[in-house]
């Protein structure tokens, strides 16, 4: 079964550094998402992306964050000047354009800011 | 108004018993209600989903009951097995510009004792 893959599985970064989280969505999917889950808390929506542009973003997704689909297969989340509170699991998800199809999640990247 | 409230936080059930997890929402614009199962170190995986025009949906041992007037929905796991031990998230989807972002509950950690 096709799956969403995320790399790296764990990223450790110094506060203030930039980090790029990478995702390869399922190949025929057209909608892409990033969510985050702070330890012990619920999964929170960050941003959705369709047709090479952001379709919706949460208040968490401020100017520090950006997303990009640099080629036909990758979908990236960039966090500039990371803060301690950015430490979380970051999940990528994708969905096909067919109605009633669910979002499929990757296994996440654990981001630890020191 | 965008929140989904989930209870209980944790649940311990004996093998063969029924596990029941409840969720409530406020926003009547929500039009898709999935349940996700998450094992440690993995991303959320879709378990079962329902739309508000249906009051119940059953797939194997898993049943969603939906009460539109009360704005509540619940997951029932019949004949619970130790392999069902995981964290379960209810979610609700609202379509704005086609993004279908998911709003998650806080999760229920289910433990099924052998």
PDB file of C-alpha atoms in Angstrom:
ATOM      1  CA  UNK A   1       0.000   0.000   0.000  1.00  0.00           C
ATOM      2  CA  UNK A   2       1.414   3.415  -0.907  1.00  0.00           C
ATOM      3  CA  UNK A   3       2.421   5.538   2.038  1.00  0.00           C
ATOM      4  CA  UNK A   4       3.599   8.990   2.992  1.00  0.00           C
ATOM      5  CA  UNK A   5       7.286   8.997   3.907  1.00  0.00           C
ATOM      6  CA  UNK A   6       8.998  11.581   6.062  1.00  0.00           C
ATOM      7  CA  UNK A   7      12.660  12.289   6.645  1.00  0.00           C
ATOM      8  CA  UNK A   8      14.470  12.532   8.924  1.00  0.00           C
ATOM      9  CA  UNK A   9      12.711  10.577  11.643  1.00  0.00           C
ATOM     10  CA  UNK A  10      14.481  12.677  14.295  1.00  0.00           C
ATOM     11  CA  UNK A  11      16.095  16.091  13.891  1.00  0.00           C
ATOM     12  CA  UNK A  12      18.058  17.820  16.616  1.00  0.00           C
ATOM     13  CA  UNK A  13      18.789  21.504  16.012  1.00  0.00           C
ATOM     14  CA  UNK A  14      20.202  24.398  17.971  1.00  0.00           C
ATOM     15  CA  UNK A  15      17.806  27.214  18.785  1.00  0.00           C
ATOM     16  CA  UNK A  16      17.940  29.913  16.144  1.00  0.00           C
ATOM     17  CA  UNK A  17      18.938  27.553  13.348  1.00  0.00           C
ATOM     18  CA  UNK A  18      16.873  26.809  10.284  1.00  0.00           C
ATOM     19  CA  UNK A  19      15.454  23.342   9.736  1.00  0.00           C
ATOM     20  CA  UNK A  20      13.829  21.683   6.740  1.00  0.00           C
ATOM     21  CA  UNK A  21      11.505  18.727   7.210  1.00  0.00           C
ATOM     22  CA  UNK A  22      10.915  16.600   4.156  1.00  0.00           C
ATOM     23  CA  UNK A  23       7.934  14.589   2.997  1.00  0.00           C
ATOM     24  CA  UNK A  24       7.178  12.447  -0.004  1.00  0.00           C
ATOM     25  CA  UNK A  25       3.380  12.311  -0.356  1.00  0.00           C
ATOM     26  CA  UNK A  26       1.542   9.463  -2.034  1.00  0.00           C
ATOM     27  CA  UNK A  27       2.202   9.842  -5.745  1.00  0.00           C
ATOM     28  CA  UNK A  28      -1.277  10.576  -7.132  1.00  0.00           C
ATOM     29  CA  UNK A  29      -2.333  12.825  -4.254  1.00  0.00           C
ATOM     30  CA  UNK A  30      -2.905  16.525  -4.860  1.00  0.00           C
ATOM     31  CA  UNK A  31      -3.606  17.935  -1.396  1.00  0.00           C
ATOM     32  CA  UNK A  32      -0.779  18.203   1.127  1.00  0.00           C
ATOM     33  CA  UNK A  33      -0.754  19.084   4.794  1.00  0.00           C
ATOM     34  CA  UNK A  34       1.513  19.662   7.752  1.00  0.00           C
ATOM     35  CA  UNK A  35       0.395  19.050  11.318  1.00  0.00           C
ATOM     36  CA  UNK A  36       2.325  19.120  14.546  1.00  0.00           C
ATOM     37  CA  UNK A  37       1.902  17.331  17.870  1.00  0.00           C
ATOM     38  CA  UNK A  38       3.606  18.716  20.940  1.00  0.00           C
ATOM     39  CA  UNK A  39       4.414  15.902  23.364  1.00  0.00           C
ATOM     40  CA  UNK A  40       1.296  14.748  25.169  1.00  0.00           C
ATOM     41  CA  UNK A  41      -0.988  17.137  23.303  1.00  0.00           C
ATOM     42  CA  UNK A  42      -3.346  16.879  20.375  1.00  0.00           C
ATOM     43  CA  UNK A  43      -2.444  16.956  16.715  1.00  0.00           C
ATOM     44  CA  UNK A  44      -2.730  20.531  15.415  1.00  0.00           C
ATOM     45  CA  UNK A  45      -3.207  21.707  11.838  1.00  0.00           C
ATOM     46  CA  UNK A  46      -0.476  23.946  10.472  1.00  0.00           C
ATOM     47  CA  UNK A  47      -1.035  24.377   6.744  1.00  0.00           C
ATOM     48  CA  UNK A  48      -2.652  22.894   3.663  1.00  0.00           C
ATOM     49  CA  UNK A  49      -1.246  23.150   0.163  1.00  0.00           C
ATOM     50  CA  UNK A  50      -2.872  22.608  -3.217  1.00  0.00           C
ATOM     51  CA  UNK A  51      -1.993  23.532  -6.764  1.00  0.00           C
ATOM     52  CA  UNK A  52       1.378  24.940  -5.679  1.00  0.00           C
ATOM     53  CA  UNK A  53      -0.015  27.375  -3.183  1.00  0.00           C
ATOM     54  CA  UNK A  54      -1.138  27.518   0.427  1.00  0.00           C
ATOM     55  CA  UNK A  55      -4.888  27.011   0.647  1.00  0.00           C
ATOM     56  CA  UNK A  56      -5.206  27.489   4.394  1.00  0.00           C
ATOM     57  CA  UNK A  57      -2.935  28.078   7.367  1.00  0.00           C
ATOM     58  CA  UNK A  58      -3.419  28.223  11.122  1.00  0.00           C
ATOM     59  CA  UNK A  59      -2.334  31.013  13.456  1.00  0.00           C
ATOM     60  CA  UNK A  60       0.599  28.798  14.423  1.00  0.00           C
ATOM     61  CA  UNK A  61       1.933  29.033  10.861  1.00  0.00           C
ATOM     62  CA  UNK A  62       3.507  32.476  11.112  1.00  0.00           C
ATOM     63  CA  UNK A  63       6.322  34.057   9.086  1.00  0.00           C
ATOM     64  CA  UNK A  64       8.785  31.661  10.657  1.00  0.00           C
ATOM     65  CA  UNK A  65       7.273  28.820   8.643  1.00  0.00           C
ATOM     66  CA  UNK A  66       7.167  28.159   4.919  1.00  0.00           C
ATOM     67  CA  UNK A  67       6.235  25.236   2.692  1.00  0.00           C
ATOM     68  CA  UNK A  68       7.404  24.298  -0.737  1.00  0.00           C
ATOM     69  CA  UNK A  69       6.952  21.620  -3.344  1.00  0.00           C
ATOM     70  CA  UNK A  70      10.364  21.929  -4.988  1.00  0.00           C
ATOM     71  CA  UNK A  71       9.803  19.112  -7.484  1.00  0.00           C
ATOM     72  CA  UNK A  72       7.091  16.663  -8.454  1.00  0.00           C
ATOM     73  CA  UNK A  73       7.509  14.437  -5.433  1.00  0.00           C
ATOM     74  CA  UNK A  74       8.751  16.294  -2.349  1.00  0.00           C
ATOM     75  CA  UNK A  75       6.852  18.582   0.016  1.00  0.00           C
ATOM     76  CA  UNK A  76       8.907  20.460   2.581  1.00  0.00           C
ATOM     77  CA  UNK A  77       8.314  22.457   5.736  1.00  0.00           C
ATOM     78  CA  UNK A  78      10.972  25.045   6.570  1.00  0.00           C
ATOM     79  CA  UNK A  79      11.233  26.587  10.003  1.00  0.00           C
ATOM     80  CA  UNK A  80      13.499  29.632  10.156  1.00  0.00           C
ATOM     81  CA  UNK A  81      15.169  30.683  13.399  1.00  0.00           C
ATOM     82  CA  UNK A  82      13.810  27.797  15.457  1.00  0.00           C
ATOM     83  CA  UNK A  83      12.579  28.336  19.012  1.00  0.00           C
ATOM     84  CA  UNK A  84      12.436  25.938  21.950  1.00  0.00           C
ATOM     85  CA  UNK A  85       8.654  25.761  21.633  1.00  0.00           C
ATOM     86  CA  UNK A  86       8.988  24.419  18.091  1.00  0.00           C
ATOM     87  CA  UNK A  87       9.998  21.070  19.590  1.00  0.00           C
ATOM     88  CA  UNK A  88       7.273  18.625  18.521  1.00  0.00           C
ATOM     89  CA  UNK A  89       6.394  15.792  16.190  1.00  0.00           C
ATOM     90  CA  UNK A  90       5.657  17.121  12.725  1.00  0.00           C
ATOM     91  CA  UNK A  91       3.366  15.050  10.538  1.00  0.00           C
ATOM     92  CA  UNK A  92       2.925  15.358   6.815  1.00  0.00           C
ATOM     93  CA  UNK A  93      -0.320  14.161   5.253  1.00  0.00           C
ATOM     94  CA  UNK A  94      -1.667  13.900   1.747  1.00  0.00           C
ATOM     95  CA  UNK A  95      -5.041  13.282   0.137  1.00  0.00           C
ATOM     96  CA  UNK A  96      -6.260  12.503  -3.319  1.00  0.00           C
ATOM     97  CA  UNK A  97      -8.662  14.809  -5.133  1.00  0.00           C
ATOM     98  CA  UNK A  98     -11.444  12.228  -5.087  1.00  0.00           C
ATOM     99  CA  UNK A  99     -14.202  13.183  -2.672  1.00  0.00           C
ATOM    100  CA  UNK A 100     -14.535  11.236   0.564  1.00  0.00           C
ATOM    101  CA  UNK A 101     -10.905  10.175   0.506  1.00  0.00           C
ATOM    102  CA  UNK A 102      -9.085  10.471   3.827  1.00  0.00           C
ATOM    103  CA  UNK A 103      -5.846  12.170   4.658  1.00  0.00           C
ATOM    104  CA  UNK A 104      -2.954   9.717   4.898  1.00  0.00           C
ATOM    105  CA  UNK A 105      -0.286  10.537   7.450  1.00  0.00           C
ATOM    106  CA  UNK A 106       3.416   9.827   7.531  1.00  0.00           C
ATOM    107  CA  UNK A 107       5.156   8.571  10.658  1.00  0.00           C
ATOM    108  CA  UNK A 108       6.408  12.022  11.508  1.00  0.00           C
ATOM    109  CA  UNK A 109       9.655  13.819  12.226  1.00  0.00           C
ATOM    110  CA  UNK A 110      10.527  14.386  15.845  1.00  0.00           C
ATOM    111  CA  UNK A 111      12.065  17.871  16.043  1.00  0.00           C
ATOM    112  CA  UNK A 112      14.108  18.640  19.136  1.00  0.00           C
ATOM    113  CA  UNK A 113      15.325  22.207  19.622  1.00  0.00           C
ATOM    114  CA  UNK A 114      18.184  22.615  22.078  1.00  0.00           C
TER     115      UNK A 114
ATOM    116  CA  UNK B   1     -16.002  26.810  18.087  1.00  0.00           C
ATOM    117  CA  UNK B   2     -13.384  24.924  16.093  1.00  0.00           C
ATOM    118  CA  UNK B   3     -12.681  22.563  18.982  1.00  0.00           C
ATOM    119  CA  UNK B   4     -13.449  18.879  19.234  1.00  0.00           C
ATOM    120  CA  UNK B   5     -13.708  17.644  22.815  1.00  0.00           C
ATOM    121  CA  UNK B   6     -12.766  14.032  23.464  1.00  0.00           C
ATOM    122  CA  UNK B   7     -13.196  11.822  26.506  1.00  0.00           C
ATOM    123  CA  UNK B   8     -11.955   9.923  28.376  1.00  0.00           C
ATOM    124  CA  UNK B   9      -8.249  10.768  28.335  1.00  0.00           C
ATOM    125  CA  UNK B  10      -7.401   7.173  29.100  1.00  0.00           C
ATOM    126  CA  UNK B  11      -9.309   3.935  29.134  1.00  0.00           C
ATOM    127  CA  UNK B  12      -8.473   0.467  30.420  1.00  0.00           C
ATOM    128  CA  UNK B  13     -10.560  -2.441  29.182  1.00  0.00           C
ATOM    129  CA  UNK B  14     -10.314  -6.177  29.597  1.00  0.00           C
ATOM    130  CA  UNK B  15      -9.841  -8.372  26.558  1.00  0.00           C
ATOM    131  CA  UNK B  16     -13.208  -9.065  24.994  1.00  0.00           C
ATOM    132  CA  UNK B  17     -14.816  -5.985  26.485  1.00  0.00           C
ATOM    133  CA  UNK B  18     -16.299  -2.951  24.740  1.00  0.00           C
ATOM    134  CA  UNK B  19     -14.265   0.249  24.487  1.00  0.00           C
ATOM    135  CA  UNK B  20     -16.243   3.471  24.117  1.00  0.00           C
ATOM    136  CA  UNK B  21     -14.711   6.856  23.315  1.00  0.00           C
ATOM    137  CA  UNK B  22     -16.815   9.985  23.024  1.00  0.00           C
ATOM    138  CA  UNK B  23     -16.390  13.245  21.148  1.00  0.00           C
ATOM    139  CA  UNK B  24     -18.385  16.454  20.938  1.00  0.00           C
ATOM    140  CA  UNK B  25     -18.172  19.434  18.635  1.00  0.00           C
ATOM    141  CA  UNK B  26     -19.713  22.893  18.339  1.00  0.00           C
ATOM    142  CA  UNK B  27     -19.255  23.933  14.746  1.00  0.00           C
ATOM    143  CA  UNK B  28     -22.157  22.678  12.622  1.00  0.00           C
ATOM    144  CA  UNK B  29     -20.105  23.341   9.487  1.00  0.00           C
ATOM    145  CA  UNK B  30     -18.070  20.215  10.192  1.00  0.00           C
ATOM    146  CA  UNK B  31     -19.064  17.666   7.571  1.00  0.00           C
ATOM    147  CA  UNK B  32     -16.684  14.729   7.976  1.00  0.00           C
ATOM    148  CA  UNK B  33     -15.797  12.890  11.165  1.00  0.00           C
ATOM    149  CA  UNK B  34     -12.891  10.424  11.038  1.00  0.00           C
ATOM    150  CA  UNK B  35     -11.313   8.397  13.799  1.00  0.00           C
ATOM    151  CA  UNK B  36      -7.567   7.848  13.737  1.00  0.00           C
ATOM    152  CA  UNK B  37      -5.547   5.196  15.542  1.00  0.00           C
ATOM    153  CA  UNK B  38      -1.968   5.952  16.517  1.00  0.00           C
ATOM    154  CA  UNK B  39       0.624   3.487  17.763  1.00  0.00           C
ATOM    155  CA  UNK B  40       3.804   4.740  19.481  1.00  0.00           C
ATOM    156  CA  UNK B  41       6.306   6.063  16.963  1.00  0.00           C
ATOM    157  CA  UNK B  42       3.801   6.020  14.129  1.00  0.00           C
ATOM    158  CA  UNK B  43       1.597   8.570  12.470  1.00  0.00           C
ATOM    159  CA  UNK B  44      -2.191   8.600  12.836  1.00  0.00           C
ATOM    160  CA  UNK B  45      -3.873   5.993  10.649  1.00  0.00           C
ATOM    161  CA  UNK B  46      -7.494   6.274   9.559  1.00  0.00           C
ATOM    162  CA  UNK B  47      -9.680   3.737  11.305  1.00  0.00           C
ATOM    163  CA  UNK B  48     -13.215   4.637  10.268  1.00  0.00           C
ATOM    164  CA  UNK B  49     -15.080   7.775   9.265  1.00  0.00           C
ATOM    165  CA  UNK B  50     -18.651   9.036   9.024  1.00  0.00           C
ATOM    166  CA  UNK B  51     -20.588  11.913   7.483  1.00  0.00           C
ATOM    167  CA  UNK B  52     -23.407  13.648   9.395  1.00  0.00           C
ATOM    168  CA  UNK B  53     -26.180  12.280   7.181  1.00  0.00           C
ATOM    169  CA  UNK B  54     -25.591   8.808   8.661  1.00  0.00           C
ATOM    170  CA  UNK B  55     -26.284   7.880  12.295  1.00  0.00           C
ATOM    171  CA  UNK B  56     -24.111   4.792  12.468  1.00  0.00           C
ATOM    172  CA  UNK B  57     -21.319   3.135  10.530  1.00  0.00           C
ATOM    173  CA  UNK B  58     -19.831  -0.248  11.269  1.00  0.00           C
ATOM    174  CA  UNK B  59     -16.615  -1.783   9.978  1.00  0.00           C
ATOM    175  CA  UNK B  60     -15.733  -5.074  11.591  1.00  0.00           C
ATOM    176  CA  UNK B  61     -15.376  -4.562  15.343  1.00  0.00           C
ATOM    177  CA  UNK B  62     -15.412  -0.765  15.014  1.00  0.00           C
ATOM    178  CA  UNK B  63     -18.610   1.291  15.029  1.00  0.00           C
ATOM    179  CA  UNK B  64     -19.163   5.037  14.901  1.00  0.00           C
ATOM    180  CA  UNK B  65     -22.406   6.328  16.391  1.00  0.00           C
ATOM    181  CA  UNK B  66     -23.329   9.859  15.339  1.00  0.00           C
ATOM    182  CA  UNK B  67     -25.896  12.135  16.993  1.00  0.00           C
ATOM    183  CA  UNK B  68     -26.264  15.221  14.823  1.00  0.00           C
ATOM    184  CA  UNK B  69     -28.735  17.042  17.091  1.00  0.00           C
ATOM    185  CA  UNK B  70     -26.498  16.591  20.128  1.00  0.00           C
ATOM    186  CA  UNK B  71     -23.357  17.266  18.079  1.00  0.00           C
ATOM    187  CA  UNK B  72     -21.734  14.164  19.487  1.00  0.00           C
ATOM    188  CA  UNK B  73     -20.143  11.077  18.025  1.00  0.00           C
ATOM    189  CA  UNK B  74     -18.536   8.046  19.550  1.00  0.00           C
ATOM    190  CA  UNK B  75     -16.330   5.107  18.688  1.00  0.00           C
ATOM    191  CA  UNK B  76     -17.226   1.649  19.936  1.00  0.00           C
ATOM    192  CA  UNK B  77     -14.679  -1.147  19.767  1.00  0.00           C
ATOM    193  CA  UNK B  78     -16.346  -4.496  20.264  1.00  0.00           C
ATOM    194  CA  UNK B  79     -14.452  -7.547  21.526  1.00  0.00           C
ATOM    195  CA  UNK B  80     -11.435  -5.359  22.349  1.00  0.00           C
ATOM    196  CA  UNK B  81      -8.072  -7.039  21.860  1.00  0.00           C
ATOM    197  CA  UNK B  82      -4.612  -6.281  23.296  1.00  0.00           C
ATOM    198  CA  UNK B  83      -3.563  -5.324  19.768  1.00  0.00           C
ATOM    199  CA  UNK B  84      -6.106  -2.489  19.912  1.00  0.00           C
ATOM    200  CA  UNK B  85      -4.009  -0.797  22.605  1.00  0.00           C
ATOM    201  CA  UNK B  86      -3.158   2.573  21.053  1.00  0.00           C
ATOM    202  CA  UNK B  87      -4.123   6.218  21.181  1.00  0.00           C
ATOM    203  CA  UNK B  88      -7.360   7.074  19.401  1.00  0.00           C
ATOM    204  CA  UNK B  89      -8.152  10.513  18.037  1.00  0.00           C
ATOM    205  CA  UNK B  90     -11.494  11.730  16.858  1.00  0.00           C
ATOM    206  CA  UNK B  91     -11.379  14.524  14.336  1.00  0.00           C
ATOM    207  CA  UNK B  92     -13.671  16.749  12.353  1.00  0.00           C
ATOM    208  CA  UNK B  93     -13.161  18.219   8.971  1.00  0.00           C
ATOM    209  CA  UNK B  94     -14.385  21.541   7.669  1.00  0.00           C
ATOM    210  CA  UNK B  95     -14.096  22.344   4.018  1.00  0.00           C
ATOM    211  CA  UNK B  96     -12.895  25.872   3.386  1.00  0.00           C
ATOM    212  CA  UNK B  97     -11.574  26.387  -0.116  1.00  0.00           C
ATOM    213  CA  UNK B  98     -11.231  22.632  -0.440  1.00  0.00           C
ATOM    214  CA  UNK B  99      -8.423  22.265   2.091  1.00  0.00           C
ATOM    215  CA  UNK B 100     -10.396  19.957   4.444  1.00  0.00           C
ATOM    216  CA  UNK B 101      -8.153  20.609   7.408  1.00  0.00           C
ATOM    217  CA  UNK B 102      -8.663  18.211  10.310  1.00  0.00           C
ATOM    218  CA  UNK B 103      -9.426  19.428  13.831  1.00  0.00           C
ATOM    219  CA  UNK B 104      -8.398  16.752  16.298  1.00  0.00           C
ATOM    220  CA  UNK B 105      -9.564  15.843  19.763  1.00  0.00           C
ATOM    221  CA  UNK B 106      -6.938  15.465  22.481  1.00  0.00           C
ATOM    222  CA  UNK B 107      -6.806  11.697  22.152  1.00  0.00           C
ATOM    223  CA  UNK B 108      -7.678   8.685  24.270  1.00  0.00           C
ATOM    224  CA  UNK B 109      -5.028   6.219  25.314  1.00  0.00           C
ATOM    225  CA  UNK B 110      -6.642   2.787  25.252  1.00  0.00           C
ATOM    226  CA  UNK B 111      -5.096  -0.142  27.095  1.00  0.00           C
ATOM    227  CA  UNK B 112      -6.613  -3.576  26.596  1.00  0.00           C
ATOM    228  CA  UNK B 113      -5.465  -6.023  29.221  1.00  0.00           C
ATOM    229  CA  UNK B 114      -5.095  -9.685  28.234  1.00  0.00           C
TER     230      UNK B 114
END
